[in-house]
């Protein structure tokens, strides 16, 4: 009596199908764009800066390693560096373990 009959709408043929599929993919594409600018791009920039810092290492630079050791670079090779952590104590490390180059005169 008070309830009217409900009829299903038919989907428009042709162009309506293409636009609806594009609109359903839009949130997914938007999410990937936001993910790129918030997570991927800054991480790539940080990796590029770290790579440039490692390539620019020279003898006499004062560095901090990933393990937290402070030392002065005394020898260099392609993959490894020699770091003097105390008078007469030199350790060999991978170049990639260097996380920061300190200003000269920081370590006394």
GROMACS .gro file of N, CA and C in nm:
model
  324
    1UNK      N    1   0.081  -0.117   0.000
    1UNK     CA    2   0.000   0.000   0.000
    1UNK      C    3   0.087   0.126   0.000
    2UNK      N    4   0.171   0.142   0.104
    2UNK     CA    5   0.257   0.260   0.106
    2UNK      C    6   0.393   0.234   0.042
    3UNK      N    7   0.420   0.112   0.007
    3UNK     CA    8   0.548   0.076  -0.052
    3UNK      C    9   0.530   0.073  -0.204
    4UNK      N   10   0.615   0.150  -0.271
    4UNK     CA   11   0.608   0.151  -0.418
    4UNK      C   12   0.703   0.046  -0.474
    5UNK      N   13   0.679   0.010  -0.594
    5UNK     CA   14   0.764  -0.089  -0.659
    5UNK      C   15   0.899  -0.028  -0.694
    6UNK      N   16   1.008  -0.104  -0.671
    6UNK     CA   17   1.144  -0.058  -0.704
    6UNK      C   18   1.188  -0.128  -0.832
    7UNK      N   19   1.238  -0.051  -0.924
    7UNK     CA   20   1.285  -0.105  -1.051
    7UNK      C   21   1.435  -0.076  -1.063
    8UNK      N   22   1.509  -0.173  -1.107
    8UNK     CA   23   1.653  -0.156  -1.125
    8UNK      C   24   1.678  -0.071  -1.249
    9UNK      N   25   1.777   0.017  -1.235
    9UNK     CA   26   1.813   0.099  -1.350
    9UNK      C   27   1.908   0.018  -1.438
   10UNK      N   28   1.892   0.035  -1.564
   10UNK     CA   29   1.982  -0.033  -1.656
   10UNK      C   30   2.102   0.057  -1.681
   11UNK      N   31   2.217  -0.004  -1.694
   11UNK     CA   32   2.340   0.072  -1.719
   11UNK      C   33   2.338   0.126  -1.862
   12UNK      N   34   2.383   0.250  -1.881
   12UNK     CA   35   2.387   0.303  -2.016
   12UNK      C   36   2.490   0.227  -2.098
   13UNK      N   37   2.458   0.203  -2.222
   13UNK     CA   38   2.545   0.125  -2.310
   13UNK      C   39   2.656   0.213  -2.366
   14UNK      N   40   2.775   0.153  -2.383
   14UNK     CA   41   2.885   0.222  -2.452
   14UNK      C   42   2.968   0.311  -2.363
   15UNK      N   43   2.958   0.441  -2.378
   15UNK     CA   44   3.046   0.538  -2.314
   15UNK      C   45   3.031   0.537  -2.162
   16UNK      N   46   2.918   0.508  -2.109
   16UNK     CA   47   2.898   0.506  -1.965
   16UNK      C   48   2.979   0.398  -1.898
   17UNK      N   49   3.000   0.286  -1.965
   17UNK     CA   50   3.077   0.175  -1.910
   17UNK      C   51   3.224   0.214  -1.894
   18UNK      N   52   3.279   0.285  -1.991
   18UNK     CA   53   3.420   0.325  -1.986
   18UNK      C   54   3.444   0.428  -1.877
   19UNK      N   55   3.358   0.524  -1.864
   19UNK     CA   56   3.377   0.628  -1.764
   19UNK      C   57   3.359   0.573  -1.622
   20UNK      N   58   3.271   0.478  -1.604
   20UNK     CA   59   3.252   0.421  -1.470
   20UNK      C   60   3.373   0.338  -1.428
   21UNK      N   61   3.436   0.267  -1.521
   21UNK     CA   62   3.555   0.190  -1.486
   21UNK      C   63   3.672   0.284  -1.456
   22UNK      N   64   3.681   0.396  -1.528
   22UNK     CA   65   3.786   0.493  -1.501
   22UNK      C   66   3.765   0.559  -1.365
   23UNK      N   67   3.642   0.590  -1.333
   23UNK     CA   68   3.613   0.652  -1.203
   23UNK      C   69   3.637   0.555  -1.088
   24UNK      N   70   3.618   0.426  -1.110
   24UNK     CA   71   3.642   0.330  -1.004
   24UNK      C   72   3.793   0.311  -0.979
   25UNK      N   73   3.876   0.336  -1.081
   25UNK     CA   74   4.021   0.324  -1.065
   25UNK      C   75   4.086   0.452  -1.015
   26UNK      N   76   4.015   0.563  -1.018
   26UNK     CA   77   4.070   0.692  -0.978
   26UNK      C   78   4.120   0.693  -0.834
   27UNK      N   79   4.047   0.642  -0.736
   27UNK     CA   80   4.101   0.642  -0.598
   27UNK      C   81   4.230   0.562  -0.585
   28UNK      N   82   4.240   0.452  -0.655
   28UNK     CA   83   4.360   0.369  -0.650
   28UNK      C   84   4.480   0.444  -0.710
   29UNK      N   85   4.459   0.510  -0.823
   29UNK     CA   86   4.565   0.589  -0.884
   29UNK      C   87   4.606   0.706  -0.796
   30UNK      N   88   4.509   0.771  -0.736
   30UNK     CA   89   4.538   0.882  -0.645
   30UNK      C   90   4.619   0.835  -0.525
   31UNK      N   91   4.589   0.716  -0.475
   31UNK     CA   92   4.662   0.662  -0.361
   31UNK      C   93   4.808   0.635  -0.399
   32UNK      N   94   4.834   0.583  -0.518
   32UNK     CA   95   4.972   0.559  -0.562
   32UNK      C   96   5.048   0.690  -0.581
   33UNK      N   97   4.984   0.793  -0.631
   33UNK     CA   98   5.049   0.923  -0.647
   33UNK      C   99   5.087   0.980  -0.511
   34UNK      N  100   4.998   0.974  -0.416
   34UNK     CA  101   5.027   1.024  -0.282
   34UNK      C  102   5.138   0.942  -0.218
   35UNK      N  103   5.135   0.810  -0.234
   35UNK     CA  104   5.238   0.722  -0.180
   35UNK      C  105   5.375   0.758  -0.239
   36UNK      N  106   5.380   0.787  -0.367
   36UNK     CA  107   5.506   0.823  -0.432
   36UNK      C  108   5.563   0.950  -0.371
   37UNK      N  109   5.481   1.054  -0.356
   37UNK     CA  110   5.533   1.182  -0.307
   37UNK      C  111   5.559   1.182  -0.157
   38UNK      N  112   5.495   1.097  -0.081
   38UNK     CA  113   5.516   1.095   0.063
   38UNK      C  114   5.625   0.998   0.106
   39UNK      N  115   5.635   0.883   0.039
   39UNK     CA  116   5.730   0.781   0.085
   39UNK      C  117   5.844   0.753  -0.013
   40UNK      N  118   5.815   0.728  -0.136
   40UNK     CA  119   5.916   0.679  -0.230
   40UNK      C  120   6.014   0.789  -0.270
   41UNK      N  121   5.966   0.905  -0.307
   41UNK     CA  122   6.052   1.012  -0.354
   41UNK      C  123   6.150   1.060  -0.247
   42UNK      N  124   6.106   1.085  -0.122
   42UNK     CA  125   6.203   1.126  -0.019
   42UNK      C  126   6.308   1.018   0.010
   43UNK      N  127   6.268   0.891   0.007
   43UNK     CA  128   6.364   0.783   0.031
   43UNK      C  129   6.468   0.778  -0.080
   44UNK      N  130   6.428   0.795  -0.204
   44UNK     CA  131   6.523   0.795  -0.315
   44UNK      C  132   6.619   0.914  -0.305
   45UNK      N  133   6.568   1.029  -0.262
   45UNK     CA  134   6.652   1.147  -0.246
   45UNK      C  135   6.756   1.124  -0.137
   46UNK      N  136   6.715   1.062  -0.026
   46UNK     CA  137   6.806   1.034   0.084
   46UNK      C  138   6.914   0.935   0.041
   47UNK      N  139   6.877   0.832  -0.036
   47UNK     CA  140   6.975   0.735  -0.086
   47UNK      C  141   7.076   0.801  -0.178
   48UNK      N  142   7.030   0.893  -0.261
   48UNK     CA  143   7.118   0.963  -0.354
   48UNK      C  144   7.217   1.051  -0.277
   49UNK      N  145   7.172   1.120  -0.173
   49UNK     CA  146   7.260   1.203  -0.092
   49UNK      C  147   7.363   1.117  -0.018
   50UNK      N  148   7.320   1.002   0.035
   50UNK     CA  149   7.411   0.912   0.106
   50UNK      C  150   7.518   0.858   0.011
   51UNK      N  151   7.479   0.820  -0.108
   51UNK     CA  152   7.573   0.769  -0.208
   51UNK      C  153   7.676   0.877  -0.244
   52UNK      N  154   7.631   1.001  -0.260
   52UNK     CA  155   7.723   1.111  -0.292
   52UNK      C  156   7.819   1.136  -0.177
   53UNK      N  157   7.771   1.127  -0.053
   53UNK     CA  158   7.856   1.148   0.064
   53UNK      C  159   7.964   1.040   0.072
   54UNK      N  160   7.927   0.915   0.047
   54UNK     CA  161   8.021   0.805   0.054
   54UNK      C  162   8.127   0.817  -0.056
   55UNK      N  163   8.087   0.858  -0.175
   55UNK     CA  164   8.182   0.874  -0.284
   55UNK      C  165   8.278   0.990  -0.260
   56UNK      N  166   8.237   1.090  -0.182
   56UNK     CA  167   8.319   1.207  -0.157
   56UNK      C  168   8.411   1.192  -0.036
   57UNK      N  169   8.412   1.075   0.029
   57UNK     CA  170   8.499   1.054   0.144
   57UNK      C  171   8.645   1.072   0.105
   58UNK      N  172   8.723   1.134   0.194
   58UNK     CA  173   8.866   1.155   0.169
   58UNK      C  174   8.942   1.129   0.298
   59UNK      N  175   9.072   1.109   0.286
   59UNK     CA  176   9.155   1.088   0.404
   59UNK      C  177   9.147   1.212   0.493
   60UNK      N  178   9.136   1.189   0.623
   60UNK     CA  179   9.128   1.298   0.718
   60UNK      C  180   8.986   1.336   0.757
   61UNK      N  181   8.886   1.285   0.685
   61UNK     CA  182   8.747   1.314   0.721
   61UNK      C  183   8.713   1.245   0.853
   62UNK      N  184   8.636   1.312   0.934
   62UNK     CA  185   8.589   1.255   1.060
   62UNK      C  186   8.446   1.206   1.037
   63UNK      N  187   8.422   1.078   1.071
   63UNK     CA  188   8.296   1.014   1.035
   63UNK      C  189   8.231   0.948   1.157
   64UNK      N  190   8.101   0.923   1.143
   64UNK     CA  191   8.023   0.843   1.239
   64UNK      C  192   7.975   0.721   1.161
   65UNK      N  193   7.994   0.603   1.221
   65UNK     CA  194   7.951   0.480   1.154
   65UNK      C  195   7.812   0.440   1.201
   66UNK      N  196   7.755   0.341   1.134
   66UNK     CA  197   7.622   0.293   1.171
   66UNK      C  198   7.621   0.233   1.311
   67UNK      N  199   7.736   0.183   1.358
   67UNK     CA  200   7.746   0.128   1.493
   67UNK      C  201   7.766   0.235   1.599
   68UNK      N  202   7.783   0.358   1.558
   68UNK     CA  203   7.798   0.468   1.652
   68UNK      C  204   7.942   0.504   1.683
   69UNK      N  205   8.036   0.442   1.615
   69UNK     CA  206   8.177   0.474   1.640
   69UNK      C  207   8.216   0.602   1.567
   70UNK      N  208   8.297   0.683   1.634
   70UNK     CA  209   8.353   0.804   1.576
   70UNK      C  210   8.497   0.775   1.539
   71UNK      N  211   8.541   0.824   1.426
   71UNK     CA  212   8.679   0.802   1.387
   71UNK      C  213   8.719   0.889   1.270
   72UNK      N  214   8.848   0.879   1.239
   72UNK     CA  215   8.906   0.956   1.129
   72UNK      C  216   8.945   0.860   1.018
   73UNK      N  217   8.910   0.893   0.895
   73UNK     CA  218   8.942   0.810   0.780
   73UNK      C  219   9.092   0.820   0.753
   74UNK      N  220   9.162   0.702   0.752
   74UNK     CA  221   9.305   0.701   0.726
   74UNK      C  222   9.341   0.629   0.597
   75UNK      N  223   9.253   0.541   0.547
   75UNK     CA  224   9.281   0.474   0.420
   75UNK      C  225   9.149   0.450   0.347
   76UNK      N  226   9.159   0.448   0.215
   76UNK     CA  227   9.040   0.431   0.131
   76UNK      C  228   9.065   0.324   0.026
   77UNK      N  229   8.963   0.246  -0.004
   77UNK     CA  230   8.963   0.157  -0.120
   77UNK      C  231   8.825   0.166  -0.182
   78UNK      N  232   8.799   0.084  -0.283
   78UNK     CA  233   8.670   0.092  -0.351
   78UNK      C  234   8.553   0.058  -0.260
   79UNK      N  235   8.567  -0.048  -0.180
   79UNK     CA  236   8.454  -0.094  -0.098
   79UNK      C  237   8.475  -0.072   0.051
   80UNK      N  238   8.600  -0.049   0.094
   80UNK     CA  239   8.628  -0.041   0.237
   80UNK      C  240   8.704   0.088   0.270
   81UNK      N  241   8.697   0.125   0.397
   81UNK     CA  242   8.775   0.238   0.447
   81UNK      C  243   8.843   0.194   0.576
   82UNK      N  244   8.957   0.254   0.604
   82UNK     CA  245   9.023   0.234   0.732
   82UNK      C  246   8.991   0.351   0.821
   83UNK      N  247   8.939   0.324   0.940
   83UNK     CA  248   8.899   0.430   1.033
   83UNK      C  249   8.983   0.418   1.159
   84UNK      N  250   9.050   0.527   1.195
   84UNK     CA  251   9.127   0.531   1.318
   84UNK      C  252   9.034   0.576   1.429
   85UNK      N  253   9.009   0.485   1.526
   85UNK     CA  254   8.916   0.516   1.635
   85UNK      C  255   8.989   0.559   1.762
   86UNK      N  256   9.118   0.533   1.769
   86UNK     CA  257   9.203   0.578   1.880
   86UNK      C  258   9.347   0.578   1.828
   87UNK      N  259   9.440   0.634   1.905
   87UNK     CA  260   9.579   0.636   1.863
   87UNK      C  261   9.630   0.493   1.847
   88UNK      N  262   9.673   0.457   1.727
   88UNK     CA  263   9.725   0.325   1.700
   88UNK      C  264   9.620   0.218   1.677
   89UNK      N  265   9.491   0.251   1.679
   89UNK     CA  266   9.384   0.153   1.658
   89UNK      C  267   9.310   0.189   1.529
   90UNK      N  268   9.325   0.102   1.430
   90UNK     CA  269   9.259   0.124   1.302
   90UNK      C  270   9.171   0.004   1.270
   91UNK      N  271   9.049   0.029   1.227
   91UNK     CA  272   8.956  -0.078   1.189
   91UNK      C  273   8.917  -0.059   1.044
   92UNK      N  274   8.891  -0.172   0.978
   92UNK     CA  275   8.845  -0.170   0.839
   92UNK      C  276   8.692  -0.181   0.839
   93UNK      N  277   8.626  -0.098   0.763
   93UNK     CA  278   8.480  -0.098   0.754
   93UNK      C  279   8.437  -0.083   0.609
   94UNK      N  280   8.313  -0.122   0.584
   94UNK     CA  281   8.256  -0.097   0.453
   94UNK      C  282   8.222   0.051   0.442
   95UNK      N  283   8.234   0.103   0.322
   95UNK     CA  284   8.201   0.244   0.301
   95UNK      C  285   8.055   0.274   0.337
   96UNK      N  286   7.968   0.179   0.309
   96UNK     CA  287   7.825   0.203   0.332
   96UNK      C  288   7.789   0.213   0.480
   97UNK      N  289   7.882   0.176   0.571
   97UNK     CA  290   7.851   0.186   0.713
   97UNK      C  291   7.867   0.328   0.766
   98UNK      N  292   7.921   0.418   0.686
   98UNK     CA  293   7.934   0.558   0.727
   98UNK      C  294   7.798   0.625   0.713
   99UNK      N  295   7.750   0.686   0.822
   99UNK     CA  296   7.620   0.751   0.818
   99UNK      C  297   7.629   0.903   0.819
  100UNK      N  298   7.746   0.956   0.864
  100UNK     CA  299   7.757   1.101   0.871
  100UNK      C  300   7.904   1.141   0.866
  101UNK      N  301   7.934   1.249   0.796
  101UNK     CA  302   8.067   1.309   0.798
  101UNK      C  303   8.059   1.432   0.888
  102UNK      N  304   8.146   1.433   0.989
  102UNK     CA  305   8.146   1.542   1.087
  102UNK      C  306   8.235   1.656   1.040
  103UNK      N  307   8.212   1.775   1.092
  103UNK     CA  308   8.303   1.887   1.062
  103UNK      C  309   8.442   1.857   1.120
  104UNK      N  310   8.545   1.905   1.053
  104UNK     CA  311   8.682   1.879   1.099
  104UNK      C  312   8.702   1.943   1.236
  105UNK      N  313   8.773   1.868   1.323
  105UNK     CA  314   8.801   1.916   1.457
  105UNK      C  315   8.697   1.874   1.559
  106UNK      N  316   8.598   1.796   1.520
  106UNK     CA  317   8.494   1.752   1.613
  106UNK      C  318   8.550   1.648   1.709
  107UNK      N  319   8.629   1.555   1.656
  107UNK     CA  320   8.690   1.451   1.738
  107UNK      C  321   8.825   1.500   1.786
  108UNK      N  322   8.849   1.489   1.916
  108UNK     CA  323   8.977   1.536   1.970
  108UNK      C  324   9.058   1.423   2.022
   0.00000   0.00000   0.00000
